[in-house]
Amino acid sequence: MSLIFDRRTLLVGATATLAGCDRLARNEGVREALFSAENFHKWAQRSLMTRDAMAREFRPDQISPIFRSNGTANPNTPEYRALWRTGFADWRLKITGLVDRPLSLSLAQLRSLPHREQITRHDCVEGWSAIGKWRGVPLALILDAARMNSRARYILFHCADFMGDGRPYYESIDLIDAFHPQTVLAFALNDRPLTVANGAPLRLRVERHLGYKHAKYLMEIKAVDSLSGIGEGKGGYWEDRAGYDWYAGI
Amino acid sequence: MAGPSPHVAPPTPIVLRHRWPVRLWHWLNAILLYVLFTSGLGIFNAHPRLYWGQYGANFDHAWLELERFGGWITLPGHYDLAMSRHWHLAAAPLFAFALLAYMLWALMKGHIARDLAFRREDLAPRHILRDILDHARLRFPTGEAALRYNVLQKASYIAVIFVALPLLILTGLTMSPGMNAAWPWLVDLFGGRQSARSIHFIMAFALATFFLVHIVMVLLAGPINELRSMITGRYRLPRERP
């Protein structure tokens, strides 16, 4: 019995089995099957919830004492530093792509538009959560103002930061999430202008998704009909680089 | 020389012990829970801290803080959060729907009422005490009695099937921001997302403990007979003690 069950044998057995799983996961068919689970989860969740099902909103006393940042804490490019030095006075958000009226909006213009406040929980894919109060302009308002074309299927977000490897950060969502009432372009967190670590001057809040979808340092929003040909075609920086799920509601 | 040797007793009968849905579910679980546990540890490694309540990040009070689990027990064998999640999220729905199917089958076919539900005599304090003592002395039931689950077995199987596994599935669902919007009551039931994450972790380790005890019991009770009964369903009754 000790032969079957000693710790060493158990370890060797576990390692061999797991190594087998690793080898399996290099097989293209197995990989595809594993990755396609995302589609099942997306289908199941979208079947269970209405289009406008709201992410939980919290009370002010439930806000996290510190809202930690993740990913890029400062884009630190010459362009970004120049924008930051003037308090983002020269920064413009461009709305382009499949729209009839491309826009270029200043921070002051965004702040003067009707806005929404929401106290929501931010869930990082890593497992931590933080609750913060966001103020921003509903994305739907901007897309309507730009007269989005009916051929548009996805909304792309181009950012000012390059994650370590020099590739520009970008993200994308579909129209169900783009027109969701809680999807806002946030310029304030906990009643103060967004800090650089949390995405100044403007970040996406796409509640009902994990943190990596909430693109920081927004520079350009683009309506497109397909994600192919953009980056590596998987819809976002982490999706391209690390194989994260594009549908991050899971 | 006529007649059997006095030292060789006639073989005891072989009976059909486990029906195919039980056997299928058992081995499916063996694979899926292995994948879920090891990929779950890979996911946990991304933030090896646990909290109670609605939120929790590095600056908040963690009730548990661990080092990362080693590559020998995580899937994949190196840190890769995306791949761990792909394994976990592919196995999880199969596991959940298999439990649901098993529960429906067991309920309809009377497996729960016949084999798992406590009987009045099971719960007599003297009976429970004797069962504990029998386990402590590693005295396993023989003859026909070996076909019935004893009270500790029933209690642990009921705890696993009706408490640990459903809790794992339900707390797992609350890890998803999409599910939180669809079923907000579920995350409330567990007192917040970080509490649910803690319960998910605790249940995973409770189940791993059950797994280890389960294996030890199989080895002690006669691994070949027990394994055969879980593969083919056929089980040789243990000889009555003289």
CSV table of C-alpha atoms in Angstrom, one decimal:
chain,number,residue,atom,x,y,z
A,1,MET,CA,0.0,0.0,0.0
A,2,SER,CA,2.8,2.4,0.9
A,3,LEU,CA,4.1,1.7,-2.7
A,4,ILE,CA,0.9,3.0,-4.2
A,5,PHE,CA,0.4,5.9,-1.9
A,6,ASP,CA,3.7,7.5,-0.8
A,7,ARG,CA,4.0,11.2,-1.4
A,8,ARG,CA,6.7,10.9,-4.1
A,9,THR,CA,4.6,8.6,-6.2
A,10,LEU,CA,1.6,10.8,-5.8
A,11,LEU,CA,3.7,13.8,-6.9
A,12,VAL,CA,5.1,12.0,-9.8
A,13,GLY,CA,1.7,10.8,-10.8
A,14,ALA,CA,0.2,14.3,-10.5
A,15,THR,CA,3.0,15.9,-12.4
A,16,ALA,CA,2.7,13.3,-15.2
A,17,THR,CA,-1.0,13.7,-15.5
A,18,LEU,CA,-0.8,17.5,-15.6
A,19,ALA,CA,2.1,17.4,-18.1
A,20,GLY,CA,-0.3,15.2,-20.2
A,21,CYS,CA,-2.9,17.9,-19.9
A,22,ASP,CA,-0.4,20.5,-21.0
A,23,ARG,CA,0.5,18.4,-24.0
A,24,LEU,CA,-3.2,18.0,-24.8
A,25,ALA,CA,-3.6,21.8,-24.7
A,26,ARG,CA,-1.0,22.2,-27.4
A,27,ASN,CA,-3.2,20.2,-29.8
A,28,GLU,CA,-5.1,22.6,-32.0
A,29,GLY,CA,-8.4,20.7,-31.7
A,30,VAL,CA,-8.3,20.5,-27.9
A,31,ARG,CA,-7.3,24.2,-27.8
A,32,GLU,CA,-10.3,25.1,-29.9
A,33,ALA,CA,-12.6,23.1,-27.7
A,34,LEU,CA,-11.2,24.7,-24.5
A,35,PHE,CA,-11.4,28.2,-26.0
A,36,SER,CA,-15.0,27.6,-27.4
A,37,ALA,CA,-16.3,27.3,-23.8
A,38,GLU,CA,-16.3,31.1,-23.9
A,39,ASN,CA,-19.1,31.0,-26.5
A,40,PHE,CA,-21.2,28.6,-24.3
A,41,HIS,CA,-20.8,30.9,-21.3
A,42,LYS,CA,-21.6,34.0,-23.3
A,43,TRP,CA,-24.7,32.3,-24.8
A,44,ALA,CA,-25.9,31.0,-21.4
A,45,GLN,CA,-25.4,34.3,-19.7
A,46,ARG,CA,-27.0,36.4,-22.4
A,47,SER,CA,-30.0,33.9,-22.3
A,48,LEU,CA,-30.3,34.3,-18.6
A,49,MET,CA,-30.2,38.1,-18.4
A,50,THR,CA,-32.0,40.8,-20.2
A,51,ARG,CA,-30.0,43.1,-22.4
A,52,ASP,CA,-30.1,45.8,-19.9
A,53,ALA,CA,-29.6,43.7,-16.7
A,54,MET,CA,-27.7,46.0,-14.4
A,55,ALA,CA,-24.5,45.4,-12.5
A,56,ARG,CA,-25.1,45.8,-8.8
A,57,GLU,CA,-24.7,49.4,-7.6
A,58,PHE,CA,-23.5,49.9,-4.0
A,59,ARG,CA,-24.0,52.5,-1.2
A,60,PRO,CA,-21.4,55.2,-0.7
A,61,ASP,CA,-20.3,53.5,2.6
A,62,GLN,CA,-19.4,50.4,0.7
A,63,ILE,CA,-16.8,52.1,-1.4
A,64,SER,CA,-13.3,50.5,-1.1
A,65,PRO,CA,-10.9,52.7,1.0
A,66,ILE,CA,-8.3,52.4,-1.8
A,67,PHE,CA,-9.1,51.7,-5.4
A,68,ARG,CA,-6.0,49.8,-6.6
A,69,SER,CA,-4.8,50.1,-10.2
A,70,ASN,CA,-3.5,47.4,-12.4
A,71,GLY,CA,-1.8,47.0,-15.7
A,72,THR,CA,-0.2,50.3,-16.8
A,73,ALA,CA,0.1,52.8,-14.0
A,74,ASN,CA,1.4,55.5,-16.2
A,75,PRO,CA,1.7,55.4,-20.1
A,76,ASN,CA,4.8,57.6,-19.7
A,77,THR,CA,5.2,58.3,-23.4
A,78,PRO,CA,6.4,61.7,-24.6
A,79,GLU,CA,2.9,62.3,-26.1
A,80,TYR,CA,1.1,61.4,-22.9
A,81,ARG,CA,3.4,63.4,-20.7
A,82,ALA,CA,2.8,66.4,-22.9
A,83,LEU,CA,-1.0,66.0,-22.5
A,84,TRP,CA,-0.7,65.5,-18.8
A,85,ARG,CA,1.5,68.6,-18.3
A,86,THR,CA,-1.3,70.8,-19.6
A,87,GLY,CA,-3.9,69.1,-17.5
A,88,PHE,CA,-5.2,67.3,-20.7
A,89,ALA,CA,-6.3,70.7,-22.1
A,90,ASP,CA,-5.0,69.6,-25.6
A,91,TRP,CA,-6.3,66.0,-25.3
A,92,ARG,CA,-9.1,65.1,-27.7
A,93,LEU,CA,-11.3,62.0,-27.8
A,94,LYS,CA,-11.8,61.0,-31.4
A,95,ILE,CA,-14.9,59.1,-32.5
A,96,THR,CA,-14.2,57.5,-35.9
A,97,GLY,CA,-14.9,54.5,-38.1
A,98,LEU,CA,-18.5,53.6,-39.3
A,99,VAL,CA,-20.0,56.9,-38.2
A,100,ASP,CA,-21.6,59.6,-40.3
A,101,ARG,CA,-20.3,62.4,-38.2
A,102,PRO,CA,-16.8,61.8,-36.8
A,103,LEU,CA,-16.3,63.7,-33.5
A,104,SER,CA,-13.3,65.2,-31.7
A,105,LEU,CA,-14.3,66.0,-28.1
A,106,SER,CA,-12.3,67.9,-25.4
A,107,LEU,CA,-12.4,67.0,-21.8
A,108,ALA,CA,-14.4,70.1,-21.1
A,109,GLN,CA,-17.0,69.2,-23.7
A,110,LEU,CA,-17.3,65.7,-22.2
A,111,ARG,CA,-17.8,67.1,-18.8
A,112,SER,CA,-20.6,69.4,-20.0
A,113,LEU,CA,-22.6,66.5,-21.4
A,114,PRO,CA,-25.3,64.7,-19.4
A,115,HIS,CA,-23.5,62.2,-17.2
A,116,ARG,CA,-24.2,59.3,-15.0
A,117,GLU,CA,-22.9,58.3,-11.6
A,118,GLN,CA,-22.6,54.7,-10.5
A,119,ILE,CA,-21.0,52.9,-7.5
A,120,THR,CA,-20.0,49.6,-8.9
A,121,ARG,CA,-17.6,46.7,-8.1
A,122,HIS,CA,-14.6,46.3,-10.3
A,123,ASP,CA,-13.6,42.6,-10.6
A,124,CYS,CA,-10.1,41.9,-11.8
A,125,VAL,CA,-9.6,38.7,-13.8
A,126,GLU,CA,-6.9,37.9,-11.1
A,127,GLY,CA,-9.5,37.7,-8.4
A,128,TRP,CA,-9.5,40.9,-6.4
A,129,SER,CA,-12.4,43.4,-6.3
A,130,ALA,CA,-12.7,47.1,-5.5
A,131,ILE,CA,-15.8,49.3,-5.3
A,132,GLY,CA,-15.6,52.8,-6.6
A,133,LYS,CA,-17.9,55.6,-7.7
A,134,TRP,CA,-17.6,56.6,-11.3
A,135,ARG,CA,-18.9,59.6,-13.1
A,136,GLY,CA,-19.0,59.7,-16.9
A,137,VAL,CA,-20.8,60.2,-20.1
A,138,PRO,CA,-22.9,57.2,-21.4
A,139,LEU,CA,-21.2,55.8,-24.4
A,140,ALA,CA,-24.6,55.5,-26.1
A,141,LEU,CA,-24.9,59.3,-26.1
A,142,ILE,CA,-21.6,59.7,-27.9
A,143,LEU,CA,-22.4,57.0,-30.5
A,144,ASP,CA,-25.7,58.5,-31.2
A,145,ALA,CA,-24.2,62.0,-31.5
A,146,ALA,CA,-21.7,60.6,-34.0
A,147,ARG,CA,-24.6,58.9,-35.9
A,148,MET,CA,-23.3,55.4,-35.9
A,149,ASN,CA,-23.7,53.5,-39.2
A,150,SER,CA,-26.0,50.4,-39.2
A,151,ARG,CA,-23.0,48.3,-40.5
A,152,ALA,CA,-21.2,48.8,-37.2
A,153,ARG,CA,-20.9,45.6,-35.1
A,154,TYR,CA,-18.2,46.4,-32.6
A,155,ILE,CA,-16.8,49.4,-30.8
A,156,LEU,CA,-13.1,49.6,-30.5
A,157,PHE,CA,-11.2,51.6,-27.9
A,158,HIS,CA,-7.6,52.8,-28.6
A,159,CYS,CA,-5.5,53.8,-25.7
A,160,ALA,CA,-2.5,56.0,-25.0
A,161,ASP,CA,-0.5,53.3,-23.2
A,162,PHE,CA,1.8,50.5,-24.5
A,163,MET,CA,2.0,47.5,-22.2
A,164,GLY,CA,5.6,46.5,-21.5
A,165,ASP,CA,6.2,44.9,-24.9
A,166,GLY,CA,5.5,48.1,-26.9
A,167,ARG,CA,2.1,47.0,-28.3
A,168,PRO,CA,-0.6,49.6,-27.9
A,169,TYR,CA,-3.5,48.7,-25.5
A,170,TYR,CA,-6.9,48.4,-27.1
A,171,GLU,CA,-10.2,46.7,-26.3
A,172,SER,CA,-13.5,46.1,-28.0
A,173,ILE,CA,-17.1,45.3,-27.0
A,174,ASP,CA,-20.2,44.5,-29.0
A,175,LEU,CA,-23.2,46.7,-29.4
A,176,ILE,CA,-25.2,45.1,-26.6
A,177,ASP,CA,-22.6,46.2,-24.1
A,178,ALA,CA,-21.8,49.5,-25.9
A,179,PHE,CA,-25.4,50.7,-25.5
A,180,HIS,CA,-25.9,49.3,-22.0
A,181,PRO,CA,-26.9,52.2,-19.6
A,182,GLN,CA,-24.0,51.5,-17.3
A,183,THR,CA,-21.4,51.7,-20.0
A,184,VAL,CA,-19.8,55.1,-19.5
A,185,LEU,CA,-16.7,57.0,-20.4
A,186,ALA,CA,-15.6,57.9,-16.9
A,187,PHE,CA,-13.6,61.1,-16.1
A,188,ALA,CA,-14.0,60.9,-12.3
A,189,LEU,CA,-13.5,58.3,-9.6
A,190,ASN,CA,-14.8,58.8,-6.1
A,191,ASP,CA,-15.7,62.5,-6.9
A,192,ARG,CA,-12.2,63.4,-8.0
A,193,PRO,CA,-10.8,63.7,-11.5
A,194,LEU,CA,-9.4,60.3,-12.6
A,195,THR,CA,-5.8,59.8,-11.5
A,196,VAL,CA,-3.1,58.8,-14.0
A,197,ALA,CA,-2.9,55.3,-12.3
A,198,ASN,CA,-6.6,54.8,-12.9
A,199,GLY,CA,-6.7,55.9,-16.5
A,200,ALA,CA,-6.7,59.8,-16.7
A,201,PRO,CA,-8.2,61.6,-18.4
A,202,LEU,CA,-10.9,59.1,-19.5
A,203,ARG,CA,-11.5,55.4,-19.1
A,204,LEU,CA,-14.2,53.0,-20.2
A,205,ARG,CA,-16.5,51.5,-17.6
A,206,VAL,CA,-18.2,48.4,-19.1
A,207,GLU,CA,-19.8,47.0,-16.0
A,208,ARG,CA,-20.7,43.2,-16.2
A,209,HIS,CA,-17.2,42.6,-17.6
A,210,LEU,CA,-13.9,41.8,-15.9
A,211,GLY,CA,-11.4,44.6,-15.3
A,212,TYR,CA,-9.2,44.2,-18.5
A,213,LYS,CA,-12.1,45.3,-20.7
A,214,HIS,CA,-12.3,48.7,-18.9
A,215,ALA,CA,-9.7,50.4,-21.1
A,216,LYS,CA,-7.8,53.3,-19.6
A,217,TYR,CA,-6.2,56.3,-21.2
A,218,LEU,CA,-8.8,56.5,-24.0
A,219,MET,CA,-7.7,58.3,-27.2
A,220,GLU,CA,-10.0,57.1,-29.9
A,221,ILE,CA,-13.3,55.2,-30.2
A,222,LYS,CA,-14.0,53.5,-33.5
A,223,ALA,CA,-17.1,51.8,-34.8
A,224,VAL,CA,-16.1,48.8,-36.9
A,225,ASP,CA,-17.9,45.9,-38.6
A,226,SER,CA,-15.2,43.3,-37.8
A,227,LEU,CA,-12.4,42.7,-35.4
A,228,SER,CA,-10.1,41.0,-37.9
A,229,GLY,CA,-7.1,42.9,-39.1
A,230,ILE,CA,-7.0,44.9,-35.8
A,231,GLY,CA,-4.0,43.8,-33.7
A,232,GLU,CA,-4.0,40.0,-34.0
A,233,GLY,CA,-7.8,40.0,-34.6
A,234,LYS,CA,-8.9,38.7,-31.2
A,235,GLY,CA,-10.4,42.0,-30.1
A,236,GLY,CA,-8.1,43.3,-27.4
A,237,TYR,CA,-4.5,43.5,-26.1
A,238,TRP,CA,-4.8,40.7,-23.5
A,239,GLU,CA,-6.9,38.6,-25.9
A,240,ASP,CA,-4.1,38.8,-28.5
A,241,ARG,CA,-1.2,38.5,-26.2
A,242,ALA,CA,-2.3,36.1,-23.5
A,243,GLY,CA,-5.4,34.3,-24.8
A,244,TYR,CA,-7.8,35.9,-22.5
A,245,ASP,CA,-11.5,35.6,-23.3
A,246,TRP,CA,-12.9,38.3,-25.5
A,247,TYR,CA,-16.3,38.0,-23.7
A,248,ALA,CA,-15.2,38.9,-20.1
A,249,GLY,CA,-18.5,38.5,-18.4
A,250,ILE,CA,-17.3,35.1,-17.1
B,1,MET,CA,-9.4,-37.3,-1.0
B,2,ALA,CA,-12.9,-36.0,-1.3
B,3,GLY,CA,-14.4,-32.7,-0.4
B,4,PRO,CA,-12.9,-29.3,-0.3
B,5,SER,CA,-9.8,-28.6,1.8
B,6,PRO,CA,-10.9,-27.2,5.2
B,7,HIS,CA,-8.6,-24.2,4.6
B,8,VAL,CA,-10.2,-23.1,1.3
B,9,ALA,CA,-13.7,-21.6,1.9
B,10,PRO,CA,-16.1,-21.5,-1.1
B,11,PRO,CA,-16.1,-18.1,-2.9
B,12,THR,CA,-18.5,-15.5,-1.7
B,13,PRO,CA,-21.1,-14.4,-4.2
B,14,ILE,CA,-20.6,-11.5,-6.7
B,15,VAL,CA,-23.4,-9.0,-6.8
B,16,LEU,CA,-24.2,-6.0,-9.0
B,17,ARG,CA,-23.4,-3.1,-6.7
B,18,HIS,CA,-23.2,0.2,-8.6
B,19,ARG,CA,-25.5,0.9,-11.6
B,20,TRP,CA,-24.0,2.5,-14.7
B,21,PRO,CA,-25.1,6.1,-14.0
B,22,VAL,CA,-23.3,6.0,-10.7
B,23,ARG,CA,-20.2,4.5,-12.3
B,24,LEU,CA,-20.2,7.0,-15.2
B,25,TRP,CA,-20.8,10.0,-13.0
B,26,HIS,CA,-18.0,8.8,-10.6
B,27,TRP,CA,-15.3,8.6,-13.3
B,28,LEU,CA,-16.5,11.7,-15.0
B,29,ASN,CA,-16.1,13.5,-11.7
B,30,ALA,CA,-12.7,12.0,-11.1
B,31,ILE,CA,-11.5,13.6,-14.3
B,32,LEU,CA,-13.4,16.9,-14.1
B,33,LEU,CA,-12.7,17.6,-10.4
B,34,TYR,CA,-9.0,16.9,-11.1
B,35,VAL,CA,-9.0,19.4,-13.9
B,36,LEU,CA,-11.1,21.9,-11.9
B,37,PHE,CA,-8.9,21.7,-8.8
B,38,THR,CA,-5.6,22.0,-10.5
B,39,SER,CA,-6.7,24.8,-12.9
B,40,GLY,CA,-8.5,26.4,-9.9
B,41,LEU,CA,-5.1,26.6,-8.1
B,42,GLY,CA,-3.6,28.1,-11.2
B,43,ILE,CA,-6.3,30.8,-11.2
B,44,PHE,CA,-5.9,31.3,-7.4
B,45,ASN,CA,-2.2,31.9,-8.0
B,46,ALA,CA,-3.0,35.2,-9.8
B,47,HIS,CA,-4.0,36.7,-6.5
B,48,PRO,CA,-3.3,34.2,-3.6
B,49,ARG,CA,-5.2,36.2,-1.0
B,50,LEU,CA,-8.7,35.7,0.4
B,51,TYR,CA,-11.1,38.2,1.9
B,52,TRP,CA,-14.6,38.4,3.4
B,53,GLY,CA,-17.2,40.8,2.1
B,54,GLN,CA,-18.1,42.7,-1.1
B,55,TYR,CA,-14.6,43.8,-2.1
B,56,GLY,CA,-11.0,42.9,-1.3
B,57,ALA,CA,-7.7,43.9,-2.9
B,58,ASN,CA,-4.1,44.1,-1.7
B,59,PHE,CA,-4.6,46.9,0.8
B,60,ASP,CA,-7.6,45.3,2.4
B,61,HIS,CA,-7.6,42.8,5.2
B,62,ALA,CA,-7.0,39.3,3.9
B,63,TRP,CA,-8.0,36.4,6.2
B,64,LEU,CA,-5.7,34.1,4.2
B,65,GLU,CA,-2.5,34.9,2.4
B,66,LEU,CA,-0.6,32.1,0.6
B,67,GLU,CA,2.4,31.7,-1.6
B,68,ARG,CA,1.7,30.6,-5.1
B,69,PHE,CA,1.0,26.8,-5.5
B,70,GLY,CA,3.8,24.9,-7.3
B,71,GLY,CA,3.7,24.0,-10.9
B,72,TRP,CA,3.4,20.3,-10.0
B,73,ILE,CA,-0.2,20.8,-8.9
B,74,THR,CA,-1.4,23.6,-11.2
B,75,LEU,CA,-2.8,23.3,-14.6
B,76,PRO,CA,-1.0,24.3,-16.7
B,77,GLY,CA,2.3,23.5,-15.0
B,78,HIS,CA,3.5,27.1,-15.3
B,79,TYR,CA,1.7,30.3,-14.4
B,80,ASP,CA,-0.7,31.0,-17.2
B,81,LEU,CA,-4.0,32.6,-15.9
B,82,ALA,CA,-5.7,32.5,-19.3
B,83,MET,CA,-5.1,28.8,-19.9
B,84,SER,CA,-6.0,27.9,-16.3
B,85,ARG,CA,-9.3,29.8,-16.9
B,86,HIS,CA,-9.9,28.0,-20.2
B,87,TRP,CA,-9.5,24.6,-18.5
B,88,HIS,CA,-11.6,25.7,-15.6
B,89,LEU,CA,-14.4,27.3,-17.6
B,90,ALA,CA,-14.6,24.4,-20.1
B,91,ALA,CA,-14.8,21.7,-17.3
B,92,ALA,CA,-17.2,23.7,-15.0
B,93,PRO,CA,-20.4,23.4,-17.1
B,94,LEU,CA,-19.8,19.7,-17.8
B,95,PHE,CA,-19.4,19.2,-14.1
B,96,ALA,CA,-22.5,21.2,-13.1
B,97,PHE,CA,-24.8,19.6,-15.7
B,98,ALA,CA,-23.5,16.1,-14.8
B,99,LEU,CA,-24.3,16.8,-11.1
B,100,LEU,CA,-27.8,17.9,-12.1
B,101,ALA,CA,-28.3,14.8,-14.3
B,102,TYR,CA,-27.1,12.6,-11.5
B,103,MET,CA,-29.4,14.3,-8.9
B,104,LEU,CA,-32.4,13.9,-11.2
B,105,TRP,CA,-31.6,10.3,-11.9
B,106,ALA,CA,-30.9,9.4,-8.3
B,107,LEU,CA,-34.1,11.1,-7.2
B,108,MET,CA,-36.3,9.4,-9.8
B,109,LYS,CA,-34.8,6.0,-9.4
B,110,GLY,CA,-35.0,6.0,-5.7
B,111,HIS,CA,-31.2,5.8,-5.2
B,112,ILE,CA,-31.2,8.7,-2.7
B,113,ALA,CA,-34.1,7.3,-0.7
B,114,ARG,CA,-32.8,3.7,-0.8
B,115,ASP,CA,-29.1,4.1,-0.4
B,116,LEU,CA,-28.2,7.6,0.9
B,117,ALA,CA,-31.0,8.8,3.2
B,118,PHE,CA,-30.5,8.2,6.9
B,119,ARG,CA,-32.7,5.6,8.5
B,120,ARG,CA,-34.0,6.0,12.0
B,121,GLU,CA,-31.6,3.2,13.2
B,122,ASP,CA,-28.6,5.0,11.5
B,123,LEU,CA,-29.1,8.0,13.7
B,124,ALA,CA,-29.2,6.2,17.1
B,125,PRO,CA,-26.3,7.6,19.1
B,126,ARG,CA,-25.1,4.1,20.0
B,127,HIS,CA,-25.1,3.1,16.3
B,128,ILE,CA,-23.1,6.2,15.3
B,129,LEU,CA,-20.6,5.6,18.1
B,130,ARG,CA,-20.1,2.0,17.0
B,131,ASP,CA,-19.6,3.1,13.4
B,132,ILE,CA,-17.0,5.6,14.5
B,133,LEU,CA,-15.2,3.0,16.6
B,134,ASP,CA,-15.4,0.5,13.7
B,135,HIS,CA,-13.8,3.0,11.4
B,136,ALA,CA,-11.1,3.8,14.0
B,137,ARG,CA,-10.3,0.1,14.3
B,138,LEU,CA,-10.5,-0.3,10.5
B,139,ARG,CA,-13.1,-3.0,10.9
B,140,PHE,CA,-15.1,-2.9,7.7
B,141,PRO,CA,-18.5,-4.5,7.3
B,142,THR,CA,-18.7,-8.0,5.8
B,143,GLY,CA,-21.3,-10.0,4.0
B,144,GLU,CA,-24.6,-8.3,3.1
B,145,ALA,CA,-23.8,-5.4,5.4
B,146,ALA,CA,-21.0,-4.4,3.1
B,147,LEU,CA,-23.6,-3.5,0.5
B,148,ARG,CA,-25.2,-0.8,2.7
B,149,TYR,CA,-23.6,2.5,3.3
B,150,ASN,CA,-22.8,3.0,7.0
B,151,VAL,CA,-23.7,6.2,8.7
B,152,LEU,CA,-20.3,8.0,8.3
B,153,GLN,CA,-20.3,7.0,4.6
B,154,LYS,CA,-23.9,8.3,4.2
B,155,ALA,CA,-23.0,11.5,6.0
B,156,SER,CA,-19.9,12.2,3.9
B,157,TYR,CA,-21.6,11.4,0.6
B,158,ILE,CA,-24.6,13.5,1.4
B,159,ALA,CA,-22.3,16.4,2.5
B,160,VAL,CA,-20.4,16.1,-0.8
B,161,ILE,CA,-23.3,15.7,-3.1
B,162,PHE,CA,-25.8,18.1,-1.5
B,163,VAL,CA,-23.6,20.6,0.1
B,164,ALA,CA,-20.0,20.8,-1.2
B,165,LEU,CA,-20.6,20.3,-4.9
B,166,PRO,CA,-23.6,22.7,-5.2
B,167,LEU,CA,-21.8,25.3,-3.1
B,168,LEU,CA,-18.8,25.0,-5.4
B,169,ILE,CA,-21.0,25.5,-8.5
B,170,LEU,CA,-23.0,28.3,-7.1
B,171,THR,CA,-20.1,30.3,-5.6
B,172,GLY,CA,-18.3,29.6,-8.9
B,173,LEU,CA,-21.2,31.3,-10.8
B,174,THR,CA,-20.9,34.4,-8.6
B,175,MET,CA,-17.2,34.8,-9.7
B,176,SER,CA,-18.7,36.0,-13.0
B,177,PRO,CA,-19.7,39.7,-13.3
B,178,GLY,CA,-22.2,38.7,-16.0
B,179,MET,CA,-23.9,36.2,-13.7
B,180,ASN,CA,-24.0,38.8,-10.9
B,181,ALA,CA,-26.1,41.0,-13.2
B,182,ALA,CA,-28.3,38.1,-14.2
B,183,TRP,CA,-28.8,36.7,-10.7
B,184,PRO,CA,-27.9,39.4,-8.1
B,185,TRP,CA,-29.6,37.4,-5.3
B,186,LEU,CA,-27.0,34.7,-5.7
B,187,VAL,CA,-24.0,36.8,-4.7
B,188,ASP,CA,-26.1,38.3,-1.9
B,189,LEU,CA,-26.7,34.8,-0.6
B,190,PHE,CA,-23.0,34.4,0.0
B,191,GLY,CA,-22.4,37.9,1.5
B,192,GLY,CA,-20.5,39.4,-1.4
B,193,ARG,CA,-18.2,38.3,-4.2
B,194,GLN,CA,-15.1,38.0,-2.0
B,195,SER,CA,-16.9,35.9,0.5
B,196,ALA,CA,-18.1,33.7,-2.3
B,197,ARG,CA,-14.6,33.4,-3.5
B,198,SER,CA,-13.4,32.4,0.0
B,199,ILE,CA,-16.2,29.8,0.2
B,200,HIS,CA,-15.3,28.5,-3.2
B,201,PHE,CA,-11.7,28.0,-2.1
B,202,ILE,CA,-12.7,26.4,1.3
B,203,MET,CA,-15.1,23.9,-0.5
B,204,ALA,CA,-12.4,23.0,-3.0
B,205,PHE,CA,-10.1,22.0,-0.2
B,206,ALA,CA,-12.9,20.2,1.7
B,207,LEU,CA,-13.4,18.2,-1.4
B,208,ALA,CA,-9.7,17.5,-1.8
B,209,THR,CA,-9.7,16.2,1.7
B,210,PHE,CA,-12.7,14.0,1.0
B,211,PHE,CA,-10.9,12.7,-2.1
B,212,LEU,CA,-7.8,11.7,0.0
B,213,VAL,CA,-9.9,10.0,2.7
B,214,HIS,CA,-12.0,8.3,0.0
B,215,ILE,CA,-8.8,6.9,-1.7
B,216,VAL,CA,-7.5,5.7,1.7
B,217,MET,CA,-10.8,3.9,2.4
B,218,VAL,CA,-10.8,2.2,-1.0
B,219,LEU,CA,-7.2,1.0,-0.4
B,220,LEU,CA,-8.1,-0.3,3.1
B,221,ALA,CA,-11.4,-1.9,2.1
B,222,GLY,CA,-9.7,-3.9,-0.8
B,223,PRO,CA,-8.7,-1.8,-3.7
B,224,ILE,CA,-9.3,-4.5,-6.4
B,225,ASN,CA,-12.8,-5.4,-5.4
B,226,GLU,CA,-13.7,-1.8,-4.8
B,227,LEU,CA,-12.2,-0.6,-8.1
B,228,ARG,CA,-13.9,-3.4,-10.0
B,229,SER,CA,-17.2,-2.5,-8.6
B,230,MET,CA,-16.8,1.0,-9.7
B,231,ILE,CA,-15.7,0.0,-13.2
B,232,THR,CA,-17.9,-3.0,-14.0
B,233,GLY,CA,-20.4,-2.7,-11.2
B,234,ARG,CA,-19.7,-6.2,-9.9
B,235,TYR,CA,-18.6,-6.6,-6.3
B,236,ARG,CA,-17.6,-9.7,-4.4
B,237,LEU,CA,-19.2,-9.7,-0.9
B,238,PRO,CA,-16.5,-9.7,1.8
B,239,ARG,CA,-16.4,-12.9,3.7
B,240,GLU,CA,-18.3,-13.0,7.0
B,241,ARG,CA,-15.9,-12.9,10.0
B,242,PRO,CA,-15.8,-16.2,11.7
